[in-house]
CSV table of N, CA and C in Angstrom, one decimal:
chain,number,residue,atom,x,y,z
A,948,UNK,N,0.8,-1.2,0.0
A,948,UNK,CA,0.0,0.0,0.0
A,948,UNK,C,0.9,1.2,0.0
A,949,UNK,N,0.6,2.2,-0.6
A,949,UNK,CA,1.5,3.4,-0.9
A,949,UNK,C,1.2,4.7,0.1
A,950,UNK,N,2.0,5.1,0.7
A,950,UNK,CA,1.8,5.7,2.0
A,950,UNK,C,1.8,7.7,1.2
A,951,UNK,N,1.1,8.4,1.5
A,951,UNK,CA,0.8,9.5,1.2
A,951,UNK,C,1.7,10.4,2.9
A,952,UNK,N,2.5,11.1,1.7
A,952,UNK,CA,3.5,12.1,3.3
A,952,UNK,C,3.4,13.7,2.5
A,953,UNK,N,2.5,14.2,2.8
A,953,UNK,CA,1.9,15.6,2.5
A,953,UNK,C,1.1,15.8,2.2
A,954,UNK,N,0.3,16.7,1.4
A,954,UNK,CA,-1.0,17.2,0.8
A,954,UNK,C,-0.5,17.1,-0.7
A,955,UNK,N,-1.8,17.1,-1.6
A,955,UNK,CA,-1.5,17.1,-2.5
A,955,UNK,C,-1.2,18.6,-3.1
A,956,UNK,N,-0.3,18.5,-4.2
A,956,UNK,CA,0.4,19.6,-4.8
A,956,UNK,C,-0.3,20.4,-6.3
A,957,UNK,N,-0.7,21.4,-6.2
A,957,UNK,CA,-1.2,22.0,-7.8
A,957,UNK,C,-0.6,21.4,-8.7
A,958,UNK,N,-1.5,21.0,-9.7
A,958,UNK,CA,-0.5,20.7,-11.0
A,958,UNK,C,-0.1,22.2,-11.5
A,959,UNK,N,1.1,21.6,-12.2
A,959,UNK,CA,2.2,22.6,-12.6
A,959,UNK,C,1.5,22.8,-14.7
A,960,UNK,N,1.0,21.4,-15.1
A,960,UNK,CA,0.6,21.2,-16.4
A,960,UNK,C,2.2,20.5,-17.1
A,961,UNK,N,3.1,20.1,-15.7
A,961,UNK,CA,3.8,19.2,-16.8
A,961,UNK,C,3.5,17.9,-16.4
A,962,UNK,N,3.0,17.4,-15.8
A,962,UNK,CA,3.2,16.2,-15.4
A,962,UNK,C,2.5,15.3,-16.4
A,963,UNK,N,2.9,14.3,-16.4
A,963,UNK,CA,2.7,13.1,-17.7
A,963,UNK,C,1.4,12.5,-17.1
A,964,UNK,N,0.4,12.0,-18.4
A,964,UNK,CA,-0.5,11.2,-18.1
A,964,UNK,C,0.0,10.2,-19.5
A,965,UNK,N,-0.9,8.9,-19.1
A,965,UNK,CA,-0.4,7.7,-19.8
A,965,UNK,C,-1.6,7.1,-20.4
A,966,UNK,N,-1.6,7.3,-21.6
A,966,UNK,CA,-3.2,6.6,-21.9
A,966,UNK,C,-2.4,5.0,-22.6
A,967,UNK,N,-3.5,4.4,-21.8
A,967,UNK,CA,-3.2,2.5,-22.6
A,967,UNK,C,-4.3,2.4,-23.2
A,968,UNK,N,-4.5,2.2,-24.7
A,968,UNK,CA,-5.4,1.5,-25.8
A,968,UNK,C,-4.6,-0.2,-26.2
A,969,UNK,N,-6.2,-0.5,-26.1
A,969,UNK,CA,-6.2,-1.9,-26.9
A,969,UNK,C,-6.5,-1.7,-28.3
A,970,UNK,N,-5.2,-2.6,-29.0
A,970,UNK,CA,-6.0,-2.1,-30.5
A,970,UNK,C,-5.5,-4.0,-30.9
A,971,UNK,N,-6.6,-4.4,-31.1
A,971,UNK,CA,-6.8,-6.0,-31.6
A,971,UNK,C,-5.6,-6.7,-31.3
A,972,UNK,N,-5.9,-6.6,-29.4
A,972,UNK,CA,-5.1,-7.6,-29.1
A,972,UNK,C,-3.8,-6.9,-28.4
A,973,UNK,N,-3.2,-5.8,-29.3
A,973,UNK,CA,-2.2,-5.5,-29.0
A,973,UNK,C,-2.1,-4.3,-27.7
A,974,UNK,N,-1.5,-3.5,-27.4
A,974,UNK,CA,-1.3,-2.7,-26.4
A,974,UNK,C,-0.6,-1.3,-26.8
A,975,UNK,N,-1.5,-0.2,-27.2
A,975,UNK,CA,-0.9,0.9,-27.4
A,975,UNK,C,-0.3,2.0,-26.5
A,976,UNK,N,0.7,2.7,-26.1
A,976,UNK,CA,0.7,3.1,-25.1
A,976,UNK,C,1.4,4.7,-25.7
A,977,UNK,N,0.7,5.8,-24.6
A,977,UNK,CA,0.8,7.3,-25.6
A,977,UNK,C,0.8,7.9,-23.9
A,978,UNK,N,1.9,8.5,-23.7
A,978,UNK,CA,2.2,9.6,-22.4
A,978,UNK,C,2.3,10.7,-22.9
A,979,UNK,N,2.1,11.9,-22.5
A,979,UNK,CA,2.2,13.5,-22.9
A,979,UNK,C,1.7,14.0,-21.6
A,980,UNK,N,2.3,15.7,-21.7
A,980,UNK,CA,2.1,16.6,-20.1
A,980,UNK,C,0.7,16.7,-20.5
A,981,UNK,N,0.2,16.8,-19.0
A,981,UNK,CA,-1.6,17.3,-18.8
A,981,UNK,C,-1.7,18.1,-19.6
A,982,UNK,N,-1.1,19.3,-19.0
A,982,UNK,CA,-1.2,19.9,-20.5
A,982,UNK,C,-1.6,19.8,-22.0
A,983,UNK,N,-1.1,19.3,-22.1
A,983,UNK,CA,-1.1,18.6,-24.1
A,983,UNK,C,-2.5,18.1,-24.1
A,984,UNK,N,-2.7,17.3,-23.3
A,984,UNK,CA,-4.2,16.8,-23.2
A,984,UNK,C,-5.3,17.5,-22.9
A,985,UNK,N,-4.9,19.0,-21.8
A,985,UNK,CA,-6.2,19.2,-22.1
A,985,UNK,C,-6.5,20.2,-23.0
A,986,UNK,N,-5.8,20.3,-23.4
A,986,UNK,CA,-5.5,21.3,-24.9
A,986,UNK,C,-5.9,20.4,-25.6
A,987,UNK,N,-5.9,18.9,-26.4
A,987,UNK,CA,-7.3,18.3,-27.1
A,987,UNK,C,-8.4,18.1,-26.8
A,988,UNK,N,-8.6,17.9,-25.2
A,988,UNK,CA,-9.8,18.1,-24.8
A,988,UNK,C,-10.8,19.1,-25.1
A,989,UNK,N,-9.9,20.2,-25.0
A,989,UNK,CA,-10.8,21.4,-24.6
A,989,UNK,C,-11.3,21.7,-26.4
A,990,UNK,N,-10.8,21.1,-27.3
A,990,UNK,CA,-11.7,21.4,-28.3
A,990,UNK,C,-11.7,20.1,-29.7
A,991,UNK,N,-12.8,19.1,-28.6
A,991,UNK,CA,-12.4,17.9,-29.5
A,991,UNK,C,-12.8,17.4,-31.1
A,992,UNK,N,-14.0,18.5,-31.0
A,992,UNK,CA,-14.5,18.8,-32.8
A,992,UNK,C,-13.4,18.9,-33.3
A,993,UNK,N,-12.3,19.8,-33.3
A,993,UNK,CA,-11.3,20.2,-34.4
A,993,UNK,C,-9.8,19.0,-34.5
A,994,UNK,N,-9.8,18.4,-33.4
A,994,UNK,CA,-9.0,17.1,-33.8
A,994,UNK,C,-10.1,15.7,-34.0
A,995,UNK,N,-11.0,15.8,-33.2
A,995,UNK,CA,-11.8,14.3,-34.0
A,995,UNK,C,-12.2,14.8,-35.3
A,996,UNK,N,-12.6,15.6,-35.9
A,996,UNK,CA,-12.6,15.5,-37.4
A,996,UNK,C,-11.2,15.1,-38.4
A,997,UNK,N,-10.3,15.1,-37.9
A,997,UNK,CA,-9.3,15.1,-38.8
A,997,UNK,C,-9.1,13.7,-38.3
A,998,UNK,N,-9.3,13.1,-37.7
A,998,UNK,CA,-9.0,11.2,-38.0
A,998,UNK,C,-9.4,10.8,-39.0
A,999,UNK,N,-8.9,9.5,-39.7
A,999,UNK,CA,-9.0,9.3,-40.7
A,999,UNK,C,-10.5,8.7,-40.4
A,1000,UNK,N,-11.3,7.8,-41.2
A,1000,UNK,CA,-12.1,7.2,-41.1
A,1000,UNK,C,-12.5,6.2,-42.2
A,1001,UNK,N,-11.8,6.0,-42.8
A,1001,UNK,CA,-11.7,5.0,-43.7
A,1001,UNK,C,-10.1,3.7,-42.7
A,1002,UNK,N,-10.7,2.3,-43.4
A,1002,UNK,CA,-9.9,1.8,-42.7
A,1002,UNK,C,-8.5,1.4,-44.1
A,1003,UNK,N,-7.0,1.3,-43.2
A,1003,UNK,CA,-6.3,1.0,-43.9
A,1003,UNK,C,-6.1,0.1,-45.0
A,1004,UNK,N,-5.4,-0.3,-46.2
A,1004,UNK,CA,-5.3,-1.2,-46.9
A,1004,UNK,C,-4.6,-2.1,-46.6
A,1005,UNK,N,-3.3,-1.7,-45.5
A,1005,UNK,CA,-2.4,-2.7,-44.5
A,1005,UNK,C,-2.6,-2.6,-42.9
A,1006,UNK,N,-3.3,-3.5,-42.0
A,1006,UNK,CA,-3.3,-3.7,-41.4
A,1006,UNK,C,-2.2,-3.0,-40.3
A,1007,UNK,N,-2.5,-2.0,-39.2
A,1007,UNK,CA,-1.3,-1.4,-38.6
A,1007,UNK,C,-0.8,-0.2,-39.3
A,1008,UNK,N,-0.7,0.0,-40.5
A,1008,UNK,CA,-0.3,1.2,-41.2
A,1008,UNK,C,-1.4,2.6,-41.6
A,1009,UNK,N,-1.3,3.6,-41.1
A,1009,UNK,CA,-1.8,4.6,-41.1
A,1009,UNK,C,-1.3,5.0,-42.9
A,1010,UNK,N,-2.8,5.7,-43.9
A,1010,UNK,CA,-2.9,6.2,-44.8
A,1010,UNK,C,-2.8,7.8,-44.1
A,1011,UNK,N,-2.4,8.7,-45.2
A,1011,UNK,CA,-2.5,9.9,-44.7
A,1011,UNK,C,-3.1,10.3,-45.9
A,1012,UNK,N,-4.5,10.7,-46.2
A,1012,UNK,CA,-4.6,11.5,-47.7
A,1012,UNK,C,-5.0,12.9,-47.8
């Protein structure tokens, strides 16, 4: 068990968060400062539209068109 010795501290916006995706089987793994993240958050229309949405012709390999 992990023992807590202070109060918790303001984020600063560098600290790393870790996102884990499953992608068929496998394990993707993507860290960046809070920051970074909630800078997509905060305006997720203008990056979810730009995913692709067609699927690849090779399996694992991102098209860019």
């Amino acid at each position: 068990m992990n023992q807590i010795y202070g109060l918790p501290q303001p984020l600063t916006g560098k600290e790393l968060v870790t996102i884990t995706q499953e992608q068929e089987g496998n394990q993707a793994i993507c860290s960046m400062p809070i920051s970074m993240l909630a800078t997509i958050l905060s305006s997720p229309a203008s990056w979810a539209a730009s995913l692709p949405t067609t699927e690849p012709a090779t399996s694992g390999v991102v098209s860019i068109s």
